[in-house]
Tab-separated table of N, CA and C in Angstrom:
chain	number	residue	atom	x	y	z
A	1	MET	N	4.079	-38.202	-0.911
A	1	MET	CA	4.765	-37.099	-1.538
A	1	MET	C	3.954	-35.804	-1.416
A	2	LYS	N	2.626	-35.894	-1.580
A	2	LYS	CA	1.789	-34.697	-1.473
A	2	LYS	C	1.804	-34.148	-0.050
A	3	LYS	N	1.816	-35.046	0.942
A	3	LYS	CA	1.870	-34.576	2.337
A	3	LYS	C	3.180	-33.845	2.604
A	4	PHE	N	4.259	-34.366	2.045
A	4	PHE	CA	5.560	-33.725	2.221
A	4	PHE	C	5.573	-32.336	1.606
A	5	LEU	N	5.060	-32.203	0.391
A	5	LEU	CA	5.022	-30.893	-0.266
A	5	LEU	C	4.108	-29.922	0.474
A	6	ALA	N	2.974	-30.411	0.955
A	6	ALA	CA	2.063	-29.547	1.707
A	6	ALA	C	2.717	-29.066	2.999
A	7	THR	N	3.425	-29.968	3.673
A	7	THR	CA	4.116	-29.594	4.911
A	7	THR	C	5.231	-28.603	4.616
A	8	LEU	N	5.972	-28.846	3.556
A	8	LEU	CA	7.044	-27.938	3.178
A	8	LEU	C	6.502	-26.555	2.828
A	9	LEU	N	5.406	-26.503	2.093
A	9	LEU	CA	4.781	-25.229	1.743
A	9	LEU	C	4.295	-24.497	2.984
A	10	ALA	N	3.684	-25.226	3.913
A	10	ALA	CA	3.215	-24.604	5.156
A	10	ALA	C	4.384	-24.064	5.963
A	11	LEU	N	5.490	-24.784	6.001
A	11	LEU	CA	6.669	-24.332	6.727
A	11	LEU	C	7.244	-23.063	6.105
A	12	VAL	N	7.303	-23.017	4.783
A	12	VAL	CA	7.804	-21.830	4.095
A	12	VAL	C	6.910	-20.630	4.384
A	13	MET	N	5.593	-20.851	4.394
A	13	MET	CA	4.667	-19.749	4.684
A	13	MET	C	4.849	-19.239	6.102
A	14	VAL	N	4.997	-20.132	7.060
A	14	VAL	CA	5.176	-19.726	8.460
A	14	VAL	C	6.481	-18.963	8.630
A	15	LEU	N	7.543	-19.446	8.005
A	15	LEU	CA	8.825	-18.758	8.124
A	15	LEU	C	8.799	-17.388	7.461
A	16	SER	N	8.111	-17.260	6.342
A	16	SER	CA	8.037	-15.957	5.691
A	16	SER	C	7.224	-14.976	6.520
A	17	LEU	N	6.163	-15.450	7.161
A	17	LEU	CA	5.393	-14.569	8.043
A	17	LEU	C	6.199	-14.173	9.265
A	18	ALA	N	6.974	-15.113	9.810
A	18	ALA	CA	7.804	-14.800	10.972
A	18	ALA	C	8.872	-13.777	10.616
A	19	ALA	N	9.393	-13.842	9.406
A	19	ALA	CA	10.429	-12.899	8.991
A	19	ALA	C	9.858	-11.506	8.776
A	20	CYS	N	8.590	-11.413	8.418
A	20	CYS	CA	7.980	-10.110	8.140
A	20	CYS	C	7.626	-9.338	9.401
A	21	GLY	N	7.225	-10.017	10.431
A	21	GLY	CA	6.768	-9.314	11.625
A	21	GLY	C	7.692	-9.530	12.794
A	22	GLY	N	8.544	-8.603	13.039
A	22	GLY	CA	9.454	-8.730	14.170
A	22	GLY	C	9.003	-7.838	15.309
A	23	ASP	N	8.917	-8.392	16.497
A	23	ASP	CA	8.554	-7.607	17.674
A	23	ASP	C	9.824	-7.139	18.338
A	24	LYS	N	9.921	-5.853	18.580
A	24	LYS	CA	11.120	-5.306	19.188
A	24	LYS	C	11.067	-5.372	20.706
A	25	GLY	N	10.064	-6.015	21.235
A	25	GLY	CA	9.999	-6.181	22.673
A	25	GLY	C	9.772	-4.887	23.426
A	26	GLY	N	9.031	-3.972	22.864
A	26	GLY	CA	8.714	-2.731	23.553
A	26	GLY	C	9.765	-1.651	23.380
A	27	GLU	N	10.856	-1.958	22.728
A	27	GLU	CA	11.882	-0.951	22.527
A	27	GLU	C	11.395	0.080	21.523
A	28	THR	N	11.633	1.313	21.821
A	28	THR	CA	11.289	2.379	20.888
A	28	THR	C	12.520	3.228	20.659
A	29	THR	N	12.628	3.776	19.475
A	29	THR	CA	13.737	4.671	19.179
A	29	THR	C	13.193	6.079	19.079
A	30	PRO	N	13.893	7.025	19.633
A	30	PRO	CA	13.414	8.409	19.558
A	30	PRO	C	13.540	8.929	18.133
A	31	PRO	N	12.716	9.913	17.778
A	31	PRO	CA	12.819	10.495	16.439
A	31	PRO	C	14.161	11.197	16.276
A	32	PRO	N	14.667	11.285	15.047
A	32	PRO	CA	15.951	11.951	14.841
A	32	PRO	C	15.863	13.423	15.206
A	33	ALA	N	16.973	13.955	15.641
A	33	ALA	CA	17.024	15.368	16.028
A	33	ALA	C	16.820	16.249	14.811
A	34	ASP	N	16.116	17.361	14.995
A	34	ASP	CA	15.859	18.294	13.905
A	34	ASP	C	17.124	19.085	13.625
A	35	THR	N	17.619	18.987	12.400
A	35	THR	CA	18.840	19.688	12.029
A	35	THR	C	18.564	21.039	11.395
A	36	GLY	N	17.295	21.364	11.237
A	36	GLY	CA	16.952	22.653	10.663
A	36	GLY	C	16.805	22.623	9.153
A	37	SER	N	17.252	21.558	8.506
A	37	SER	CA	17.109	21.476	7.056
A	37	SER	C	15.828	20.736	6.719
A	38	THR	N	15.245	21.067	5.576
A	38	THR	CA	14.026	20.382	5.148
A	38	THR	C	14.326	19.575	3.907
A	39	ASP	N	13.694	18.441	3.794
A	39	ASP	CA	13.846	17.583	2.629
A	39	ASP	C	13.011	18.164	1.493
A	40	ALA	N	13.588	18.315	0.325
A	40	ALA	CA	12.885	18.934	-0.806
A	40	ALA	C	11.771	18.042	-1.339
A	41	GLN	N	11.856	16.724	-1.115
A	41	GLN	CA	10.856	15.821	-1.650
A	41	GLN	C	9.644	15.694	-0.737
A	42	THR	N	9.819	15.855	0.542
A	42	THR	CA	8.732	15.673	1.493
A	42	THR	C	8.332	17.023	2.066
A	43	PRO	N	7.083	17.448	1.810
A	43	PRO	CA	6.668	18.733	2.378
A	43	PRO	C	6.510	18.600	3.883
A	44	PRO	N	6.827	19.648	4.646
A	44	PRO	CA	6.644	19.592	6.084
A	44	PRO	C	5.171	19.438	6.443
A	45	ALA	N	4.920	18.827	7.583
A	45	ALA	CA	3.541	18.605	8.021
A	45	ALA	C	2.828	19.933	8.153
A	46	GLY	N	1.617	19.987	7.669
A	46	GLY	CA	0.818	21.194	7.777
A	46	GLY	C	1.143	22.230	6.724
A	47	SER	N	1.886	21.865	5.682
A	47	SER	CA	2.256	22.857	4.678
A	47	SER	C	1.130	23.148	3.697
A	48	GLY	N	0.084	22.311	3.692
A	48	GLY	CA	-1.030	22.530	2.792
A	48	GLY	C	-0.871	21.833	1.455
A	49	ASP	N	0.291	21.255	1.193
A	49	ASP	CA	0.511	20.545	-0.065
A	49	ASP	C	-0.144	19.172	-0.002
A	50	LYS	N	-0.720	18.755	-1.126
A	50	LYS	CA	-1.325	17.431	-1.197
A	50	LYS	C	-0.264	16.398	-1.557
A	51	ILE	N	-0.445	15.210	-1.043
A	51	ILE	CA	0.412	14.084	-1.387
A	51	ILE	C	-0.258	13.341	-2.526
A	52	ASP	N	0.473	13.091	-3.598
A	52	ASP	CA	-0.059	12.366	-4.744
A	52	ASP	C	0.269	10.881	-4.613
A	53	ILE	N	-0.741	10.041	-4.762
A	53	ILE	CA	-0.568	8.594	-4.762
A	53	ILE	C	-1.100	8.080	-6.094
A	54	SER	N	-0.250	7.374	-6.828
A	54	SER	CA	-0.651	6.797	-8.112
A	54	SER	C	-0.746	5.290	-7.971
A	55	VAL	N	-1.855	4.731	-8.449
A	55	VAL	CA	-2.106	3.295	-8.372
A	55	VAL	C	-2.421	2.788	-9.773
A	56	ILE	N	-1.816	1.668	-10.128
A	56	ILE	CA	-2.150	0.991	-11.378
A	56	ILE	C	-2.883	-0.286	-10.997
A	57	ALA	N	-4.108	-0.438	-11.488
A	57	ALA	CA	-4.940	-1.589	-11.150
A	57	ALA	C	-5.218	-2.399	-12.401
A	58	ALA	N	-5.270	-3.712	-12.241
A	58	ALA	CA	-5.574	-4.593	-13.368
A	58	ALA	C	-7.076	-4.641	-13.598
A	59	GLU	N	-7.468	-4.674	-14.856
A	59	GLU	CA	-8.882	-4.759	-15.209
A	59	GLU	C	-9.288	-6.226	-15.273
A	60	TYR	N	-10.177	-6.620	-14.360
A	60	TYR	CA	-10.602	-8.011	-14.279
A	60	TYR	C	-11.967	-8.263	-14.894
A	61	GLY	N	-12.715	-7.215	-15.113
A	61	GLY	CA	-14.057	-7.388	-15.665
A	61	GLY	C	-14.574	-6.077	-16.229
A	62	GLN	N	-15.842	-6.090	-16.620
A	62	GLN	CA	-16.440	-4.923	-17.253
A	62	GLN	C	-16.633	-3.765	-16.281
A	63	ASN	N	-16.778	-4.046	-15.009
A	63	ASN	CA	-17.081	-2.994	-14.032
A	63	ASN	C	-15.852	-2.484	-13.293
A	64	THR	N	-14.666	-2.966	-13.645
A	64	THR	CA	-13.467	-2.596	-12.900
A	64	THR	C	-13.193	-1.098	-12.957
A	65	LYS	N	-13.235	-0.519	-14.153
A	65	LYS	CA	-12.944	0.915	-14.289
A	65	LYS	C	-13.954	1.760	-13.524
A	66	GLU	N	-15.217	1.398	-13.584
A	66	GLU	CA	-16.259	2.148	-12.873
A	66	GLU	C	-16.064	2.039	-11.366
A	67	TRP	N	-15.720	0.841	-10.888
A	67	TRP	CA	-15.530	0.656	-9.448
A	67	TRP	C	-14.366	1.492	-8.953
A	68	TRP	N	-13.235	1.451	-9.686
A	68	TRP	CA	-12.079	2.229	-9.261
A	68	TRP	C	-12.341	3.729	-9.355
A	69	ALA	N	-13.107	4.166	-10.343
A	69	ALA	CA	-13.432	5.593	-10.447
A	69	ALA	C	-14.254	6.031	-9.241
A	70	GLY	N	-15.225	5.219	-8.844
A	70	GLY	CA	-16.013	5.526	-7.653
A	70	GLY	C	-15.169	5.527	-6.388
A	71	PHE	N	-14.271	4.543	-6.274
A	71	PHE	CA	-13.384	4.476	-5.115
A	71	PHE	C	-12.485	5.700	-5.054
A	72	GLN	N	-11.916	6.083	-6.203
A	72	GLN	CA	-11.042	7.247	-6.258
A	72	GLN	C	-11.786	8.508	-5.830
A	73	ASN	N	-13.005	8.704	-6.333
A	73	ASN	CA	-13.795	9.883	-5.966
A	73	ASN	C	-14.121	9.892	-4.481
A	74	ASP	N	-14.539	8.738	-3.937
A	74	ASP	CA	-14.858	8.655	-2.514
A	74	ASP	C	-13.622	8.919	-1.665
A	75	PHE	N	-12.496	8.331	-2.042
A	75	PHE	CA	-11.254	8.496	-1.282
A	75	PHE	C	-10.792	9.944	-1.291
A	76	ASN	N	-10.759	10.542	-2.481
A	76	ASN	CA	-10.315	11.934	-2.579
A	76	ASN	C	-11.261	12.879	-1.856
A	77	GLY	N	-12.545	12.534	-1.818
A	77	GLY	CA	-13.503	13.370	-1.102
A	77	GLY	C	-13.359	13.310	0.406
A	78	SER	N	-12.863	12.177	0.917
A	78	SER	CA	-12.762	12.026	2.369
A	78	SER	C	-11.349	12.238	2.905
A	79	HIS	N	-10.361	12.449	2.041
A	79	HIS	CA	-8.980	12.680	2.476
A	79	HIS	C	-8.474	13.964	1.820
A	80	ASP	N	-8.478	15.039	2.597
A	80	ASP	CA	-8.127	16.348	2.044
A	80	ASP	C	-6.662	16.462	1.642
A	81	GLY	N	-5.751	15.828	2.352
A	81	GLY	CA	-4.329	15.988	2.085
A	81	GLY	C	-3.760	14.999	1.098
A	82	ILE	N	-4.605	14.140	0.510
A	82	ILE	CA	-4.118	13.112	-0.400
A	82	ILE	C	-4.865	13.193	-1.720
A	83	ASN	N	-4.128	13.074	-2.808
A	83	ASN	CA	-4.730	13.052	-4.137
A	83	ASN	C	-4.431	11.691	-4.753
A	84	LEU	N	-5.458	10.826	-4.817
A	84	LEU	CA	-5.318	9.474	-5.352
A	84	LEU	C	-5.600	9.484	-6.846
A	85	ASN	N	-4.668	8.920	-7.625
A	85	ASN	CA	-4.820	8.778	-9.068
A	85	ASN	C	-4.775	7.297	-9.398
A	86	VAL	N	-5.856	6.778	-9.990
A	86	VAL	CA	-5.935	5.357	-10.317
A	86	VAL	C	-5.969	5.206	-11.834
A	87	GLU	N	-5.086	4.349	-12.350
A	87	GLU	CA	-5.075	4.014	-13.778
A	87	GLU	C	-5.392	2.533	-13.894
A	88	VAL	N	-6.452	2.205	-14.612
A	88	VAL	CA	-6.857	0.815	-14.802
A	88	VAL	C	-6.346	0.360	-16.163
A	89	VAL	N	-5.579	-0.746	-16.161
A	89	VAL	CA	-5.020	-1.283	-17.389
A	89	VAL	C	-5.503	-2.711	-17.583
A	90	SER	N	-5.625	-3.115	-18.840
A	90	SER	CA	-6.077	-4.486	-19.118
A	90	SER	C	-4.901	-5.430	-19.148
């Protein structure tokens, strides 16, 4: 019975991975034609606006908040166009 369940679990994992990664066989689609309108939610490339990314992280130990604060500072320092905001919750 355990071998059957292990085999079934392995099969489910393989099928889920196969469903996630589809190869289009080298086919590419051209980018959509520019209609002249701009999306209000997405700033155009090179506009100088920062992209805000908010992350909620689980607190697993005493050093979690300190680690994420250091990561956030390092990330924001090395990525000029992105503003990372991390909230650590217990």
